[in-house]
Amino acid sequence: MPIPELEKPIVKGLIQKDKVIVDGVELDGTWNAFMIERTQTGYDPTVWDEIANTLEGVTISACWQCGTCTSGCTMREYDPNYSPRGFIDLARKGDKQALIELQNSLWRCVSCQKCTHRCPKGVLVEEVVHSIHHYLLKHGLVKKDPGTVFDELFLETVIKNGGRISELTLGAAAAKAGMVTLSLKDLINIGAAILKGGLIKDVLRPNRVKNWDRVQKVLEEAMKEEVVPE
């Protein structure tokens, strides 16, 4: 049984003891660090169940919390709060409040797929993280993040322009949504580049992709449906 003496916190959730004796053996070094006992309540298992029953989140149950995904995550260097392992842990616990507090980090995935390729359990980590974010959006627990807003604008632009991207339309929509701020100089430079490249026709009236009517119908139907795995 450990005998605590001169306890001192080293990081949140851990206590390091200056002297620890277990079964008559004195421990030193990193073996002196112990997790503080904690009790968590208010779990909501429906969060995990709902995420696990989506096409993106179906592999969440395979996660064993080894942390391989977080240790190699591209975003981790830029945002210390970004942790795929942590997001999955909170979702499995049903800790919606903690996920809400992390909403500004949750959407930042750059889809590099490092986590998915490195996962020893075959969890589709990137897709699971997206499914957690989509759960929060679906239930109105978080506001739309810049990534989601841009995705919607991008898709609307593609549909409006017959399957093509219109830089002019997309840029105007993004500016209207407050996502970008362009100075007069920026607008002049963009306009000059479009004229110089002979792209003015494609910008103003993009040609539709082949069989666009059929593609548009499929795309719009897919947007309305929520796919559930068998």
mmCIF file of C-alpha atoms in Angstrom:
data_model
loop_
_atom_site.group_PDB
_atom_site.id
_atom_site.type_symbol
_atom_site.label_atom_id
_atom_site.label_comp_id
_atom_site.label_asym_id
_atom_site.label_seq_id
_atom_site.Cartn_x
_atom_site.Cartn_y
_atom_site.Cartn_z
ATOM 1 C CA MET A 1 0.000 0.000 0.000
ATOM 2 C CA PRO A 2 1.583 3.355 -1.015
ATOM 3 C CA ILE A 3 2.495 5.686 1.841
ATOM 4 C CA PRO A 4 2.116 9.269 0.593
ATOM 5 C CA GLU A 5 4.516 11.860 1.940
ATOM 6 C CA LEU A 6 4.973 15.436 0.740
ATOM 7 C CA GLU A 7 2.534 15.122 -2.144
ATOM 8 C CA LYS A 8 2.860 17.746 -4.866
ATOM 9 C CA PRO A 9 0.878 18.135 -8.116
ATOM 10 C CA ILE A 10 2.986 17.943 -11.295
ATOM 11 C CA VAL A 11 0.330 18.132 -14.001
ATOM 12 C CA LYS A 12 -3.443 18.219 -13.938
ATOM 13 C CA GLY A 13 -4.763 14.878 -12.731
ATOM 14 C CA LEU A 14 -1.412 13.587 -11.436
ATOM 15 C CA ILE A 15 0.309 13.618 -8.056
ATOM 16 C CA GLN A 16 4.023 13.016 -7.583
ATOM 17 C CA LYS A 17 5.126 11.703 -4.208
ATOM 18 C CA ASP A 18 8.590 12.360 -2.805
ATOM 19 C CA LYS A 19 8.561 8.987 -1.089
ATOM 20 C CA VAL A 20 6.525 5.916 -1.958
ATOM 21 C CA ILE A 21 6.811 2.443 -0.469
ATOM 22 C CA VAL A 22 4.931 -0.449 -2.064
ATOM 23 C CA ASP A 23 5.143 -3.886 -0.458
ATOM 24 C CA GLY A 24 8.261 -2.809 1.398
ATOM 25 C CA VAL A 25 10.006 -1.507 -1.721
ATOM 26 C CA GLU A 26 10.774 2.206 -2.003
ATOM 27 C CA LEU A 27 10.021 3.632 -5.435
ATOM 28 C CA ASP A 28 11.701 6.600 -7.027
ATOM 29 C CA GLY A 29 11.819 8.505 -10.306
ATOM 30 C CA THR A 30 8.788 8.466 -12.573
ATOM 31 C CA TRP A 31 7.311 5.579 -10.612
ATOM 32 C CA ASN A 32 6.342 8.147 -7.980
ATOM 33 C CA ALA A 33 3.613 9.638 -10.196
ATOM 34 C CA PHE A 34 0.039 8.563 -9.496
ATOM 35 C CA MET A 35 -3.297 9.521 -11.002
ATOM 36 C CA ILE A 36 -5.608 11.387 -8.658
ATOM 37 C CA GLU A 37 -8.766 9.420 -7.912
ATOM 38 C CA ARG A 38 -11.719 10.904 -9.725
ATOM 39 C CA THR A 39 -15.388 10.156 -10.173
ATOM 40 C CA GLN A 40 -17.273 11.069 -13.320
ATOM 41 C CA THR A 41 -21.035 11.052 -13.566
ATOM 42 C CA GLY A 42 -23.679 12.107 -16.028
ATOM 43 C CA TYR A 43 -22.625 9.877 -18.903
ATOM 44 C CA ASP A 44 -24.971 9.813 -21.871
ATOM 45 C CA PRO A 45 -24.561 6.504 -23.753
ATOM 46 C CA THR A 46 -26.904 7.683 -26.500
ATOM 47 C CA VAL A 47 -24.122 9.906 -27.876
ATOM 48 C CA TRP A 48 -21.878 6.925 -28.583
ATOM 49 C CA ASP A 49 -24.784 4.844 -29.884
ATOM 50 C CA GLU A 50 -25.877 7.508 -32.353
ATOM 51 C CA ILE A 51 -22.348 8.158 -33.623
ATOM 52 C CA ALA A 52 -21.614 4.425 -33.943
ATOM 53 C CA ASN A 53 -24.712 4.052 -36.113
ATOM 54 C CA THR A 54 -23.552 6.523 -38.742
ATOM 55 C CA LEU A 55 -21.466 5.650 -41.770
ATOM 56 C CA GLU A 56 -18.610 7.874 -40.566
ATOM 57 C CA GLY A 57 -18.627 6.792 -36.934
ATOM 58 C CA VAL A 58 -19.165 3.052 -37.261
ATOM 59 C CA THR A 59 -15.573 2.179 -36.223
ATOM 60 C CA ILE A 60 -15.589 4.199 -32.977
ATOM 61 C CA SER A 61 -16.155 1.049 -30.902
ATOM 62 C CA ALA A 62 -12.816 -0.411 -32.011
ATOM 63 C CA CYS A 63 -10.781 2.389 -30.382
ATOM 64 C CA TRP A 64 -8.748 1.252 -27.377
ATOM 65 C CA GLN A 65 -7.400 4.713 -26.477
ATOM 66 C CA CYS A 66 -3.712 4.030 -27.198
ATOM 67 C CA GLY A 67 -3.149 7.616 -28.376
ATOM 68 C CA THR A 68 -1.307 6.741 -31.598
ATOM 69 C CA CYS A 69 -3.623 9.052 -33.536
ATOM 70 C CA THR A 70 -2.982 12.082 -31.349
ATOM 71 C CA SER A 71 0.782 11.549 -31.111
ATOM 72 C CA GLY A 72 1.158 11.791 -34.890
ATOM 73 C CA CYS A 73 -1.567 14.350 -35.593
ATOM 74 C CA THR A 74 -0.637 17.207 -37.941
ATOM 75 C CA MET A 75 -2.891 19.680 -36.127
ATOM 76 C CA ARG A 76 -1.482 18.872 -32.693
ATOM 77 C CA GLU A 77 1.507 21.135 -33.305
ATOM 78 C CA TYR A 78 -0.750 24.110 -34.025
ATOM 79 C CA ASP A 79 -3.544 23.431 -31.558
ATOM 80 C CA PRO A 80 -2.619 21.641 -28.286
ATOM 81 C CA ASN A 81 -6.327 21.042 -27.618
ATOM 82 C CA TYR A 82 -6.713 18.989 -30.792
ATOM 83 C CA SER A 83 -6.742 15.333 -29.765
ATOM 84 C CA PRO A 84 -8.563 12.667 -31.804
ATOM 85 C CA ARG A 85 -8.087 10.222 -28.923
ATOM 86 C CA GLY A 86 -9.575 12.750 -26.525
ATOM 87 C CA PHE A 87 -12.546 13.518 -28.776
ATOM 88 C CA ILE A 88 -13.348 9.816 -29.102
ATOM 89 C CA ASP A 89 -13.021 9.308 -25.342
ATOM 90 C CA LEU A 90 -15.439 12.154 -24.607
ATOM 91 C CA ALA A 91 -17.914 10.912 -27.216
ATOM 92 C CA ARG A 92 -17.873 7.400 -25.781
ATOM 93 C CA LYS A 93 -18.516 8.853 -22.329
ATOM 94 C CA GLY A 94 -21.279 11.053 -23.693
ATOM 95 C CA ASP A 95 -19.627 14.150 -22.229
ATOM 96 C CA LYS A 96 -21.342 16.662 -24.489
ATOM 97 C CA GLN A 97 -20.343 19.675 -22.410
ATOM 98 C CA ALA A 98 -16.637 18.897 -22.752
ATOM 99 C CA LEU A 99 -17.041 18.467 -26.510
ATOM 100 C CA ILE A 100 -18.907 21.765 -26.742
ATOM 101 C CA GLU A 101 -16.017 23.488 -24.958
ATOM 102 C CA LEU A 102 -13.653 22.043 -27.586
ATOM 103 C CA GLN A 103 -15.754 23.113 -30.581
ATOM 104 C CA ASN A 104 -13.134 25.581 -31.819
ATOM 105 C CA SER A 105 -10.626 22.732 -32.060
ATOM 106 C CA LEU A 106 -12.864 19.874 -33.157
ATOM 107 C CA TRP A 107 -13.414 21.073 -36.725
ATOM 108 C CA ARG A 108 -9.731 21.707 -37.538
ATOM 109 C CA CYS A 109 -8.943 18.286 -39.052
ATOM 110 C CA VAL A 110 -6.998 18.719 -42.322
ATOM 111 C CA SER A 111 -7.791 15.172 -43.540
ATOM 112 C CA CYS A 112 -4.138 14.146 -43.855
ATOM 113 C CA GLN A 113 -5.178 10.603 -42.803
ATOM 114 C CA LYS A 114 -2.079 10.007 -40.649
ATOM 115 C CA CYS A 115 -4.275 8.904 -37.761
ATOM 116 C CA THR A 116 -6.268 6.471 -39.874
ATOM 117 C CA HIS A 117 -3.196 4.875 -41.462
ATOM 118 C CA ARG A 118 -1.395 4.507 -38.123
ATOM 119 C CA CYS A 119 -4.278 3.208 -36.007
ATOM 120 C CA PRO A 120 -3.440 -0.354 -34.849
ATOM 121 C CA LYS A 121 -7.130 -1.197 -34.470
ATOM 122 C CA GLY A 122 -8.314 -0.077 -37.882
ATOM 123 C CA VAL A 123 -10.375 2.839 -36.596
ATOM 124 C CA LEU A 124 -11.209 5.323 -39.358
ATOM 125 C CA VAL A 125 -10.161 8.116 -37.023
ATOM 126 C CA GLU A 126 -10.660 11.056 -39.360
ATOM 127 C CA GLU A 127 -14.189 9.922 -40.194
ATOM 128 C CA VAL A 128 -15.029 9.272 -36.539
ATOM 129 C CA VAL A 129 -13.887 12.775 -35.554
ATOM 130 C CA HIS A 130 -16.037 14.229 -38.331
ATOM 131 C CA SER A 131 -18.989 12.169 -37.114
ATOM 132 C CA ILE A 132 -18.566 13.569 -33.592
ATOM 133 C CA HIS A 133 -18.552 17.091 -34.989
ATOM 134 C CA HIS A 134 -21.593 16.357 -37.153
ATOM 135 C CA TYR A 135 -23.419 15.005 -34.098
ATOM 136 C CA LEU A 136 -22.921 18.299 -32.271
ATOM 137 C CA LEU A 137 -24.049 20.288 -35.317
ATOM 138 C CA LYS A 138 -27.082 18.082 -35.892
ATOM 139 C CA HIS A 139 -28.321 18.595 -32.342
ATOM 140 C CA GLY A 140 -27.652 22.331 -32.377
ATOM 141 C CA LEU A 141 -25.059 22.090 -29.613
ATOM 142 C CA VAL A 142 -22.419 24.133 -31.465
ATOM 143 C CA LYS A 143 -22.470 26.846 -34.085
ATOM 144 C CA LYS A 144 -21.342 26.213 -37.632
ATOM 145 C CA ASP A 145 -17.586 26.487 -37.855
ATOM 146 C CA PRO A 146 -15.737 28.217 -40.730
ATOM 147 C CA GLY A 147 -14.965 24.853 -42.339
ATOM 148 C CA THR A 148 -18.616 23.809 -42.451
ATOM 149 C CA VAL A 149 -19.707 27.223 -43.732
ATOM 150 C CA PHE A 150 -17.126 27.107 -46.513
ATOM 151 C CA ASP A 151 -18.078 23.535 -47.469
ATOM 152 C CA GLU A 152 -21.698 24.616 -47.855
ATOM 153 C CA LEU A 153 -20.740 27.678 -49.895
ATOM 154 C CA PHE A 154 -18.467 25.564 -52.091
ATOM 155 C CA LEU A 155 -21.200 23.006 -52.766
ATOM 156 C CA GLU A 156 -23.785 25.689 -53.473
ATOM 157 C CA THR A 157 -21.390 27.297 -55.953
ATOM 158 C CA VAL A 158 -20.731 24.002 -57.731
ATOM 159 C CA ILE A 159 -24.458 23.287 -58.052
ATOM 160 C CA LYS A 160 -25.231 26.815 -59.199
ATOM 161 C CA ASN A 161 -22.526 26.669 -61.871
ATOM 162 C CA GLY A 162 -23.296 23.300 -63.381
ATOM 163 C CA GLY A 163 -20.604 21.303 -61.633
ATOM 164 C CA ARG A 164 -17.892 23.918 -62.052
ATOM 165 C CA ILE A 165 -16.163 26.137 -59.529
ATOM 166 C CA SER A 166 -16.618 29.856 -60.065
ATOM 167 C CA GLU A 167 -13.960 31.810 -58.204
ATOM 168 C CA LEU A 168 -16.040 34.954 -58.572
ATOM 169 C CA THR A 169 -19.217 33.434 -57.136
ATOM 170 C CA LEU A 170 -17.401 31.546 -54.387
ATOM 171 C CA GLY A 171 -15.327 34.576 -53.424
ATOM 172 C CA ALA A 172 -18.392 36.813 -53.285
ATOM 173 C CA ALA A 173 -20.288 34.289 -51.145
ATOM 174 C CA ALA A 174 -17.335 33.873 -48.779
ATOM 175 C CA ALA A 175 -16.985 37.645 -48.444
ATOM 176 C CA LYS A 176 -20.710 37.992 -47.760
ATOM 177 C CA ALA A 177 -20.422 35.357 -45.026
ATOM 178 C CA GLY A 178 -17.608 37.362 -43.452
ATOM 179 C CA MET A 179 -15.008 34.678 -44.088
ATOM 180 C CA VAL A 180 -12.668 36.834 -46.156
ATOM 181 C CA THR A 181 -11.911 40.524 -46.298
ATOM 182 C CA LEU A 182 -10.593 41.807 -49.606
ATOM 183 C CA SER A 183 -9.155 45.249 -50.140
ATOM 184 C CA LEU A 184 -9.545 47.185 -53.376
ATOM 185 C CA LYS A 185 -5.961 46.243 -54.213
ATOM 186 C CA ASP A 186 -6.769 42.557 -53.717
ATOM 187 C CA LEU A 187 -9.780 42.798 -56.028
ATOM 188 C CA ILE A 188 -7.728 44.560 -58.711
ATOM 189 C CA ASN A 189 -5.002 41.911 -58.540
ATOM 190 C CA ILE A 190 -7.522 39.070 -58.759
ATOM 191 C CA GLY A 191 -9.308 40.717 -61.681
ATOM 192 C CA ALA A 192 -6.020 41.284 -63.504
ATOM 193 C CA ALA A 193 -5.016 37.639 -63.054
ATOM 194 C CA ILE A 194 -8.371 36.444 -64.415
ATOM 195 C CA LEU A 195 -8.141 38.709 -67.466
ATOM 196 C CA LYS A 196 -4.514 37.824 -68.126
ATOM 197 C CA GLY A 197 -5.253 34.118 -67.957
ATOM 198 C CA GLY A 198 -8.197 34.384 -70.333
ATOM 199 C CA LEU A 199 -10.526 33.015 -67.676
ATOM 200 C CA ILE A 200 -13.160 35.732 -67.733
ATOM 201 C CA LYS A 201 -15.635 33.582 -69.675
ATOM 202 C CA ASP A 202 -15.187 30.625 -67.321
ATOM 203 C CA VAL A 203 -15.663 32.890 -64.324
ATOM 204 C CA LEU A 204 -18.778 34.664 -65.571
ATOM 205 C CA ARG A 205 -20.472 31.721 -67.300
ATOM 206 C CA PRO A 206 -18.815 28.376 -66.532
ATOM 207 C CA ASN A 207 -19.615 25.530 -68.916
ATOM 208 C CA ARG A 208 -21.635 22.749 -67.345
ATOM 209 C CA VAL A 209 -20.036 19.361 -66.869
ATOM 210 C CA LYS A 210 -21.218 16.507 -69.062
ATOM 211 C CA ASN A 211 -24.528 14.938 -67.956
ATOM 212 C CA TRP A 212 -24.830 17.577 -65.254
ATOM 213 C CA ASP A 213 -28.601 17.165 -64.868
ATOM 214 C CA ARG A 214 -28.131 13.562 -63.782
ATOM 215 C CA VAL A 215 -25.180 14.391 -61.537
ATOM 216 C CA GLN A 216 -27.072 17.260 -59.923
ATOM 217 C CA LYS A 217 -30.061 15.058 -59.131
ATOM 218 C CA VAL A 218 -27.893 12.408 -57.463
ATOM 219 C CA LEU A 219 -25.949 15.036 -55.511
ATOM 220 C CA GLU A 220 -29.037 16.817 -54.234
ATOM 221 C CA GLU A 221 -30.674 13.543 -53.192
ATOM 222 C CA ALA A 222 -27.525 12.467 -51.353
ATOM 223 C CA MET A 223 -27.460 15.774 -49.469
ATOM 224 C CA LYS A 224 -30.960 15.136 -48.132
ATOM 225 C CA GLU A 225 -30.294 11.642 -46.862
ATOM 226 C CA GLU A 226 -28.545 10.481 -43.711
ATOM 227 C CA VAL A 227 -26.695 7.285 -44.554
ATOM 228 C CA VAL A 228 -26.817 4.581 -41.877
ATOM 229 C CA PRO A 229 -24.526 1.523 -42.086
ATOM 230 C CA GLU A 230 -26.064 -1.930 -42.330
#
